[in-house]
Coordinates of C-alpha atoms in Angstrom, one line a residue:
X1 CA 28.7 -25.1 69.3
X2 CA 27.8 -27.9 71.7
X3 CA 27.3 -25.2 74.4
X4 CA 24.7 -23.4 72.3
X5 CA 22.9 -26.5 71.2
X6 CA 22.4 -27.5 74.8
X7 CA 20.3 -24.4 75.3
X8 CA 16.6 -24.1 74.9
X9 CA 15.2 -23.2 71.5
X10 CA 15.1 -19.4 71.2
X11 CA 11.3 -19.2 70.8
X12 CA 10.8 -21.4 73.9
X13 CA 13.3 -19.3 75.9
X14 CA 11.4 -16.1 74.9
X15 CA 8.1 -17.7 75.9
X16 CA 9.5 -18.7 79.3
X17 CA 10.8 -15.1 79.8
X18 CA 7.4 -13.7 78.9
X19 CA 5.7 -16.0 81.4
X20 CA 7.7 -14.4 84.2
X21 CA 5.8 -11.2 83.9
X22 CA 9.0 -9.2 84.5
X23 CA 9.3 -7.4 81.2
X24 CA 8.5 -3.7 81.5
X25 CA 7.5 -4.2 85.1
X26 CA 8.1 -1.7 87.9
X27 CA 11.3 -1.8 90.0
X28 CA 11.3 -4.2 92.9
X29 CA 13.4 -4.1 96.0
X30 CA 14.1 -7.8 96.0
X31 CA 16.1 -7.4 92.8
X32 CA 17.5 -3.9 93.5
X33 CA 19.0 -5.1 96.8
X34 CA 20.8 -7.8 94.9
X35 CA 22.4 -5.5 92.3
X36 CA 23.5 -3.0 95.0
X37 CA 25.0 -5.8 97.0
X38 CA 26.8 -7.2 93.9
X39 CA 28.3 -3.8 93.0
X40 CA 29.5 -3.3 96.6
X41 CA 31.1 -6.7 97.0
X42 CA 32.8 -6.6 93.5
X43 CA 33.8 -3.0 93.8
X44 CA 32.3 -2.1 90.4
X45 CA 30.5 1.1 89.5
X46 CA 27.7 -0.7 87.6
X47 CA 25.7 -3.9 88.3
X48 CA 22.6 -5.0 86.5
X49 CA 20.0 -7.8 86.1
X50 CA 19.5 -7.8 82.4
X51 CA 16.7 -9.8 80.7
X52 CA 17.4 -10.8 77.1
X53 CA 14.2 -10.1 75.1
X54 CA 13.7 -10.6 71.4
X55 CA 15.3 -7.4 70.2
X56 CA 16.5 -5.7 73.4
X57 CA 18.0 -6.0 76.8
X58 CA 15.5 -5.0 79.5
X59 CA 17.3 -3.9 82.6
X60 CA 15.0 -5.2 85.4
X61 CA 17.3 -3.8 88.0
X62 CA 20.5 -1.7 87.8
X63 CA 22.8 0.4 89.9
X64 CA 25.2 3.0 88.5
X65 CA 23.4 3.5 85.1
X66 CA 20.3 5.3 83.8
X67 CA 19.4 3.1 80.9
X68 CA 16.2 1.0 81.1
X69 CA 16.9 -1.0 78.0
X70 CA 19.6 -1.5 75.4
X71 CA 20.0 -3.1 72.0
X72 CA 20.4 -6.8 72.4
X73 CA 22.3 -7.7 69.3
X74 CA 26.1 -8.3 69.7
X75 CA 25.9 -7.5 73.4
X76 CA 27.7 -9.1 76.3
X77 CA 24.4 -10.2 78.0
X78 CA 23.1 -11.8 74.7
X79 CA 26.2 -14.0 74.6
X80 CA 25.7 -15.1 78.2
X81 CA 22.0 -15.9 77.7
X82 CA 22.4 -17.8 74.4
X83 CA 25.5 -19.8 75.5
X84 CA 24.3 -20.4 79.1
X85 CA 27.9 -19.8 80.2
X86 CA 29.6 -17.1 82.3
X87 CA 31.4 -14.4 80.3
X88 CA 34.4 -12.3 81.4
X89 CA 35.9 -9.5 79.3
X90 CA 38.8 -7.8 81.2
X91 CA 39.3 -5.1 78.5
X92 CA 36.6 -4.8 75.9
X93 CA 38.5 -2.1 74.0
X94 CA 41.0 -4.8 73.0
X95 CA 38.5 -7.6 72.4
X96 CA 37.8 -8.0 68.7
X97 CA 34.2 -9.3 69.4
X98 CA 33.1 -6.3 71.4
X99 CA 35.4 -3.4 70.7
X100 CA 33.1 -1.9 68.1
X101 CA 29.8 -2.2 70.0
X102 CA 28.1 1.0 71.0
X103 CA 28.4 0.3 74.8
X104 CA 32.2 0.1 74.4
X105 CA 32.7 2.7 71.7
X106 CA 30.1 5.3 72.8
X107 CA 29.4 4.7 76.5
X108 CA 32.9 3.8 77.5
X109 CA 32.3 0.3 78.9
X110 CA 35.6 -1.5 79.3
X111 CA 35.2 -4.4 81.8
X112 CA 32.3 -6.9 81.9
X113 CA 31.7 -10.0 84.0
X114 CA 28.3 -11.8 83.8
X115 CA 26.7 -15.1 84.6
X116 CA 23.4 -16.6 83.3
X117 CA 20.2 -16.3 85.2
X118 CA 18.3 -19.6 84.6
X119 CA 14.7 -20.5 85.2
X120 CA 15.8 -24.1 84.9
X121 CA 18.8 -25.9 83.4
X122 CA 19.2 -24.8 79.8
X123 CA 16.8 -21.8 80.0
X124 CA 18.8 -18.7 80.6
X125 CA 16.6 -15.6 80.4
X126 CA 19.3 -13.1 81.1
X127 CA 22.4 -12.2 82.9
X128 CA 23.5 -10.8 86.3
X129 CA 26.5 -8.7 85.6
X130 CA 29.0 -6.2 86.8
X131 CA 30.5 -3.5 84.5
X132 CA 33.4 -1.1 84.7
X133 CA 34.9 1.7 82.7
X134 CA 38.5 0.6 83.4
X135 CA 40.2 -2.7 82.6
X136 CA 39.8 -5.3 85.4
X137 CA 40.6 -8.8 86.3
X138 CA 38.0 -11.0 87.9
X139 CA 38.8 -12.4 91.3
X140 CA 37.5 -15.7 92.7
X141 CA 35.4 -13.7 95.2
X142 CA 33.7 -11.7 92.4
X143 CA 32.9 -14.8 90.4
X144 CA 31.5 -16.7 93.4
X145 CA 29.4 -13.7 94.3
X146 CA 28.0 -13.5 90.8
X147 CA 27.1 -17.2 90.7
X148 CA 25.6 -17.2 94.1
X149 CA 23.4 -14.1 93.6
X150 CA 22.4 -15.2 90.1
X151 CA 21.3 -18.6 91.4
X152 CA 19.2 -16.9 94.1
X153 CA 17.6 -14.5 91.6
X154 CA 16.9 -17.4 89.2
X155 CA 15.1 -19.3 91.9
X156 CA 13.0 -16.3 92.8
X157 CA 12.0 -15.7 89.2
X158 CA 11.3 -19.4 88.6
X159 CA 9.0 -19.6 91.6
X160 CA 7.2 -16.5 90.4
X161 CA 6.7 -18.0 87.0
X162 CA 5.4 -21.2 88.4
X163 CA 2.9 -19.3 90.5
X164 CA 1.8 -17.2 87.6
X165 CA 1.3 -20.3 85.4
X166 CA -0.7 -22.1 88.1
X167 CA -2.9 -19.0 88.5
X168 CA -3.4 -18.7 84.8
X169 CA -4.4 -22.4 84.5
X170 CA -6.9 -21.9 87.3
X171 CA -8.3 -18.8 85.7
X172 CA -8.5 -20.4 82.3
X173 CA -10.4 -23.4 83.9
X174 CA -12.9 -21.0 85.5
X175 CA -13.2 -19.0 82.3
X176 CA -13.9 -22.1 80.3
X177 CA -16.5 -23.3 82.7
X178 CA -18.1 -19.9 82.6
X179 CA -18.0 -19.9 78.8
X180 CA -19.7 -23.3 78.7
X181 CA -22.4 -21.9 81.0
X182 CA -23.0 -19.0 78.6
X183 CA -22.9 -21.1 75.5
X184 CA -25.3 -23.7 76.9
X185 CA -27.7 -21.1 78.1
X186 CA -27.7 -19.5 74.6
X187 CA -28.0 -22.8 72.7
X188 CA -30.9 -24.2 74.7
X189 CA -33.6 -21.7 73.4
X190 CA -31.8 -21.6 70.0
X191 CA -32.2 -25.4 69.5
X192 CA -35.8 -25.1 70.7
X193 CA -36.6 -22.4 68.1
X194 CA -34.9 -24.5 65.4
X195 CA -37.1 -27.5 66.3
X196 CA -40.3 -25.3 66.2
X197 CA -39.3 -23.9 62.7
X198 CA -38.6 -27.4 61.5
X199 CA -42.0 -28.7 62.7
X200 CA -43.8 -26.0 60.8
X201 CA -44.3 -23.4 63.5
X202 CA -43.4 -20.8 61.0
X203 CA -46.0 -18.0 61.1
X204 CA -44.3 -15.1 59.4
X205 CA -44.1 -12.9 62.5
X206 CA -42.9 -15.7 64.9
X207 CA -40.4 -17.0 62.3
X208 CA -38.9 -13.5 61.8
X209 CA -38.6 -12.9 65.6
X210 CA -37.0 -16.4 66.1
X211 CA -34.6 -15.9 63.2
X212 CA -33.6 -12.5 64.7
X213 CA -33.1 -14.2 68.1
X214 CA -31.0 -17.0 66.5
X215 CA -28.9 -14.3 64.8
X216 CA -28.2 -12.6 68.1
X217 CA -27.5 -15.9 69.8
X218 CA -24.9 -16.9 67.3
X219 CA -23.2 -13.6 67.7
X220 CA -23.0 -14.1 71.4
X221 CA -21.5 -17.6 71.1
X222 CA -18.9 -16.2 68.6
X223 CA -17.8 -13.4 70.9
X224 CA -17.5 -15.8 73.9
X225 CA -15.3 -18.1 71.9
X226 CA -13.2 -15.2 70.7
X227 CA -12.7 -14.0 74.2
X228 CA -11.5 -17.4 75.3
X229 CA -9.1 -17.5 72.4
X230 CA -7.7 -14.0 73.2
X231 CA -7.4 -14.9 76.9
X232 CA -5.4 -18.1 76.0
X233 CA -3.1 -16.1 73.8
X234 CA -2.6 -13.5 76.6
X235 CA -4.0 -10.5 74.7
X236 CA -7.0 -8.3 74.5
X237 CA -9.7 -9.2 72.1
X238 CA -8.8 -8.3 68.6
X239 CA -11.0 -6.3 66.4
X240 CA -12.2 -8.1 63.3
X241 CA -9.9 -8.1 60.3
X242 CA -12.6 -6.5 58.2
X243 CA -15.5 -4.5 59.7
X244 CA -19.0 -3.8 58.5
X245 CA -21.1 -0.8 57.7
X246 CA -21.7 1.9 60.4
X247 CA -24.6 1.1 62.7
X248 CA -27.5 3.3 63.8
X249 CA -27.6 3.1 67.5
X250 CA -31.3 3.7 67.7
X251 CA -32.0 0.6 65.6
X252 CA -29.7 -1.5 67.7
X253 CA -31.2 -0.4 71.0
X254 CA -34.8 -0.8 69.8
X255 CA -34.0 -4.2 68.4
X256 CA -32.6 -5.4 71.8
X257 CA -35.6 -4.0 73.7
X258 CA -38.0 -5.7 71.3
X259 CA -36.2 -9.0 71.8
X260 CA -35.8 -8.9 75.6
X261 CA -38.9 -6.8 76.5
X262 CA -41.3 -9.8 76.9
X263 CA -38.8 -11.7 79.1
X264 CA -38.3 -8.5 81.2
X265 CA -42.0 -8.0 81.6
X266 CA -42.5 -11.6 82.7
X267 CA -40.0 -11.0 85.6
X268 CA -41.6 -7.7 86.6
X269 CA -39.0 -5.4 85.0
X270 CA -40.3 -2.3 83.2
X271 CA -37.8 -1.1 80.5
X272 CA -38.2 2.6 79.7
X273 CA -36.3 4.3 76.9
X274 CA -36.8 7.8 78.1
X275 CA -34.1 9.8 76.2
X276 CA -33.8 9.1 72.4
X277 CA -32.1 12.3 71.4
X278 CA -29.1 10.4 70.1
X279 CA -30.8 7.5 68.4
X280 CA -29.7 8.6 65.0
X281 CA -26.0 8.5 65.9
X282 CA -23.9 6.3 63.7
X283 CA -21.1 4.1 65.2
X284 CA -18.4 2.4 63.3
X285 CA -18.7 -1.1 64.7
X286 CA -20.1 -4.5 63.7
X287 CA -23.8 -4.7 64.4
X288 CA -23.6 -8.0 66.2
X289 CA -21.0 -6.6 68.7
X290 CA -23.1 -3.5 69.4
X291 CA -26.2 -5.7 70.0
X292 CA -24.1 -7.8 72.4
X293 CA -23.1 -4.7 74.3
X294 CA -26.7 -3.5 74.8
X295 CA -28.0 -7.0 75.4
X296 CA -25.5 -7.8 78.1
X297 CA -26.0 -4.5 79.9
X298 CA -29.8 -5.0 79.9
X299 CA -29.6 -8.6 81.0
X300 CA -27.2 -7.6 83.7
X301 CA -29.6 -5.0 85.0
X302 CA -32.4 -7.6 84.9
X303 CA -30.3 -9.9 87.0
X304 CA -29.9 -7.2 89.6
X305 CA -33.8 -6.9 90.0
X306 CA -34.9 -10.5 90.7
X307 CA -38.1 -9.2 92.2
X308 CA -38.9 -6.7 89.5
X309 CA -38.2 -3.0 89.1
X310 CA -37.5 -0.3 86.6
X311 CA -34.7 0.0 84.0
X312 CA -34.1 3.3 82.3
X313 CA -32.2 3.5 79.0
X314 CA -30.8 6.7 77.6
X315 CA -29.2 7.3 74.1
X316 CA -27.8 10.7 73.4
X317 CA -24.9 12.5 71.8
X318 CA -22.2 14.3 73.7
X319 CA -20.0 16.2 71.3
X320 CA -18.4 13.6 69.0
X321 CA -19.5 10.7 71.2
X322 CA -22.5 8.5 71.5
X323 CA -23.5 7.9 75.1
X324 CA -25.6 4.9 76.2
X325 CA -26.7 4.7 79.9
X326 CA -28.5 1.7 81.4
X327 CA -29.8 2.3 84.9
X328 CA -31.6 -0.2 87.2
X329 CA -33.0 0.3 90.7
X330 CA -31.9 -3.1 91.8
X331 CA -29.6 -4.3 94.7
X332 CA -26.6 -2.3 93.6
X333 CA -22.9 -3.1 94.4
X334 CA -20.4 -2.2 97.0
X335 CA -17.4 0.0 95.9
X336 CA -15.2 -3.1 95.9
X337 CA -17.7 -5.1 93.7
X338 CA -18.1 -2.1 91.3
X339 CA -14.3 -1.9 91.0
X340 CA -14.2 -5.6 89.9
X341 CA -17.4 -5.9 87.8
X342 CA -15.5 -6.0 84.5
X343 CA -13.0 -8.6 85.7
X344 CA -13.2 -12.1 84.1
X345 CA -15.2 -14.6 86.2
X346 CA -16.3 -11.9 88.8
X347 CA -20.0 -12.1 89.6
X348 CA -22.2 -10.9 92.4
X349 CA -24.7 -13.7 91.5
X350 CA -24.6 -17.3 92.4
X351 CA -24.1 -19.5 89.3
X352 CA -27.5 -20.5 88.1
X353 CA -29.3 -17.5 89.5
X354 CA -31.3 -15.4 87.2
X355 CA -29.9 -15.0 83.6
X356 CA -26.3 -15.2 84.5
X357 CA -23.7 -15.9 87.1
X358 CA -20.8 -16.8 84.8
X359 CA -18.9 -13.6 85.2
X360 CA -18.3 -13.2 81.5
X361 CA -21.0 -10.8 80.2
X362 CA -19.6 -7.5 81.4
X363 CA -16.1 -8.6 80.5
X364 CA -17.2 -9.0 76.9
X365 CA -18.9 -5.6 77.0
X366 CA -15.8 -4.0 78.3
X367 CA -13.6 -5.6 75.6
X368 CA -15.9 -4.6 72.8
X369 CA -16.2 -1.0 73.9
X370 CA -12.4 -0.6 74.4
X371 CA -11.7 -2.3 71.1
X372 CA -13.6 0.4 69.4
X373 CA -12.0 3.4 71.1
X374 CA -14.8 3.8 73.7
X375 CA -15.0 3.8 77.5
X376 CA -17.4 2.4 80.1
X377 CA -18.0 3.6 83.6
X378 CA -20.1 2.2 86.4
X379 CA -21.8 4.0 89.2
X380 CA -23.4 1.9 91.9
X381 CA -24.6 2.1 95.5
X382 CA -25.6 -0.9 97.6
X383 CA -29.4 -1.0 97.8
X384 CA -29.9 1.8 95.3
X385 CA -29.1 0.4 91.9
X386 CA -26.5 0.7 89.2
X387 CA -25.8 2.9 86.2
X388 CA -23.6 1.7 83.3
X389 CA -22.4 4.5 81.0
X390 CA -20.9 3.6 77.6
X391 CA -19.3 6.2 75.3
X392 CA -18.4 5.3 71.7
X393 CA -17.0 7.7 69.0
X394 CA -19.6 8.7 66.5
X395 CA -19.2 8.9 62.8
X396 CA -20.0 12.1 60.9
X397 CA -23.0 11.8 58.6
X398 CA -20.7 12.6 55.6
X399 CA -18.6 9.5 56.5
X400 CA -21.6 7.2 56.6
X401 CA -22.9 7.8 53.1
X402 CA -19.7 7.0 51.1
X403 CA -20.4 4.6 48.2
X404 CA -18.0 2.0 49.6
X405 CA -20.6 1.2 52.3
X406 CA -23.4 0.7 49.8
X407 CA -24.0 -3.1 49.5
X408 CA -24.9 -4.3 46.0
X409 CA -25.7 -7.5 44.3
X410 CA -25.0 -8.9 40.9
X411 CA -21.4 -7.9 40.5
X412 CA -20.8 -11.3 38.8
X413 CA -17.4 -12.2 40.3
X414 CA -15.9 -15.6 39.6
X415 CA -14.7 -16.8 43.0
X416 CA -12.4 -19.7 43.7
X417 CA -13.3 -21.0 47.2
X418 CA -11.0 -23.5 49.0
X419 CA -11.9 -25.0 52.4
X420 CA -11.4 -28.5 53.7
X421 CA -14.6 -28.4 55.7
X422 CA -17.5 -29.4 53.4
X423 CA -20.3 -27.6 55.3
X424 CA -18.3 -24.4 55.4
X425 CA -17.5 -24.7 51.7
X426 CA -21.1 -25.3 50.7
X427 CA -22.4 -22.4 52.9
X428 CA -19.9 -19.9 51.4
X429 CA -20.8 -21.1 47.9
X430 CA -24.5 -20.5 48.7
X431 CA -23.9 -17.0 50.1
X432 CA -21.8 -16.0 47.1
X433 CA -24.5 -17.3 44.8
X434 CA -27.2 -15.2 46.7
X435 CA -24.9 -12.1 46.2
X436 CA -24.9 -12.7 42.4
X437 CA -21.5 -14.3 42.1
X438 CA -20.4 -17.7 40.8
X439 CA -18.3 -19.9 43.0
X440 CA -16.0 -22.8 42.1
X441 CA -15.6 -25.0 45.3
X442 CA -12.7 -27.2 46.3
X443 CA -11.9 -29.1 49.5
X444 CA -8.4 -30.1 48.3
X445 CA -6.0 -27.1 48.0
X446 CA -3.7 -29.0 45.7
X447 CA -6.6 -29.8 43.3
X448 CA -7.7 -26.2 43.5
X449 CA -4.2 -25.0 42.5
X450 CA -4.0 -27.5 39.6
X451 CA -7.3 -26.3 38.2
X452 CA -6.4 -22.7 38.7
X453 CA -3.1 -23.3 36.9
X454 CA -4.9 -24.5 33.8
X455 CA -6.8 -21.2 33.4
X456 CA -5.7 -18.4 35.9
X457 CA -7.6 -15.7 34.0
X458 CA -11.0 -17.4 34.7
X459 CA -10.9 -16.4 38.4
X460 CA -11.5 -12.9 39.7
X461 CA -10.9 -13.6 43.4
X462 CA -10.0 -16.4 45.7
X463 CA -11.3 -17.2 49.2
X464 CA -9.1 -19.8 51.0
X465 CA -9.1 -21.2 54.5
X466 CA -5.9 -20.8 56.5
X467 CA -5.8 -24.1 58.4
X468 CA -5.7 -26.6 55.5
X469 CA -3.3 -29.5 54.9
X470 CA -1.0 -30.3 53.3
X471 CA -1.0 -26.8 51.9
X472 CA -2.3 -24.0 54.2
X473 CA -4.0 -20.8 53.1
X474 CA -0.9 -18.6 53.1
X475 CA 1.0 -21.2 51.1
X476 CA -1.8 -21.6 48.6
X477 CA -2.1 -17.8 48.2
X478 CA 1.6 -17.7 47.5
X479 CA 1.3 -20.4 44.8
X480 CA -1.7 -18.7 43.2
X481 CA 0.2 -15.4 43.1
X482 CA 3.1 -17.2 41.4
X483 CA 0.8 -17.7 38.5
X484 CA -1.1 -14.4 38.7
X485 CA 0.4 -11.9 41.1
X486 CA -2.5 -9.4 40.9
X487 CA -5.2 -12.0 42.0
X488 CA -7.0 -10.7 45.1
X489 CA -7.0 -13.4 47.8
X490 CA -9.0 -13.5 51.1
X491 CA -7.6 -15.6 53.9
X492 CA -10.4 -16.9 56.2
X493 CA -9.5 -18.2 59.6
X494 CA -10.8 -18.7 63.1
X495 CA -7.3 -17.9 64.4
X496 CA -5.9 -14.4 65.2
X497 CA -4.5 -13.0 61.9
X498 CA -3.8 -9.5 63.2
X499 CA -0.2 -10.4 63.9
X500 CA 0.4 -12.2 60.6
X501 CA 2.2 -10.4 57.8
X502 CA 0.0 -10.9 54.8
X503 CA 1.4 -10.8 51.3
X504 CA 0.4 -8.2 48.8
X505 CA -3.1 -8.5 47.3
X506 CA -4.2 -10.5 50.3
X507 CA -6.8 -9.7 53.0
X508 CA -8.0 -11.5 56.0
X509 CA -11.5 -12.3 57.2
X510 CA -12.4 -13.8 60.6
X511 CA -14.4 -17.0 60.9
X512 CA -17.2 -17.2 61.5
X513 CA -18.3 -14.3 59.3
X514 CA -21.6 -12.7 58.5
X515 CA -22.9 -12.0 55.0
X516 CA -22.4 -8.2 55.4
X517 CA -18.8 -8.9 56.4
X518 CA -18.2 -11.1 53.4
X519 CA -19.8 -8.6 51.1
X520 CA -17.6 -5.8 52.4
X521 CA -14.5 -7.8 52.3
X522 CA -15.2 -8.8 48.7
X523 CA -15.6 -5.1 47.8
X524 CA -12.4 -4.1 49.6
X525 CA -10.4 -6.9 48.0
X526 CA -11.6 -5.9 44.5
X527 CA -11.4 -2.1 44.9
X528 CA -8.5 -2.0 47.2
X529 CA -10.0 0.9 49.3

């Protein structure tokens, strides 16, 4: 017991293993040479470098066997990694702990000798081992060889992990700086427009245009923050938990041109929407994300033409796909630059030049398009301009007119809203009221539960924040369901909920959310479709 307790906590061990970048990676001669040498010196038919993942053994390097991975549970290598101690089994067929395992029973493994591969003391990520199909006694030479090679392998992997972590920290720092640049550029005119509106500069047309711009600016900030979150978690941007109605691409493109057209004209850029044959195409995507795709592509093209030029936009259908192309006659890119243009932090512009320079805009475009099952290609020639081609799957007209997409007011739901942020709580209450519902608002989850317990039937639905204390949203949902198991509950959070196993009658909704997203989530929660 003392041996196991001296080892790193399992979740921390698995994180350290993940940080090495070795899982599911291609074979490498630096490790293959070690396992071949080990098998030759020990005179064993099989040698392997086994990494102990959550539910499997991943064989990073092996000689004498064809398996790439095996079940972890009850295996020799699992015991080595969790104990941090060498393991020798001279005859597994007679060992009560291993005689019934599949490797022994089905594959015919009889002999095993393995030592832990450690990143640092107490953190064994796997085992370097030799295996035989006949009983065998371990000699001092075999054990010394195992320990020496395992130490060398551990040092190589530890150094690689350190370099990857340093590189990631550097990348995250650059990404954060770039995100701050994007957000500040977006907030500067947004704050100015708010001041003008507050001072009475509210002619109907100007006010409408400014509100539309503020709407687009808030979407841009949200997506930038989401991208930083996803990058920190080491994953691709996650699609929203609940989507919105299908979007007409013609309306999206015309809205962007209307918003950016004056700025483009002021810089000498002429935007021409020359092919509108696919403007009626419907795409299943949140409108704010589509606007950001089009906006970023147009702004990127403007950046490429600092002295003015022409930008051609085409929207058409190609079979079951909607195709958007944005072409500029600007400075273009080299093949190397074009190959990296979607990489985070890559930019051909100096920071502060034109509208950009942060290296985030096209990364966001690429993530949004890929998240929705689409693709994006770039064609560019230095000195001749660039064409960006986006393909997104279309929805059939019959799919876009289903009643479930039809927003309605006045459904009269009685909604329990619990959030420990007063401004968020008040805003959600106001939105629900504008949709025809009545809301009971609580900052304290315990108080909300006590009041719900006194009359559970008086509530049709609950919206609760995930990150509350002392009772978080999932815990509160469980308590509410203990009193009324069929109560629909919506968990709202700025965290990634796609990997969280939600209880029955519970849905998730990303923060921040739009009115259309809230309306649809309410309908889905109540109707269950």
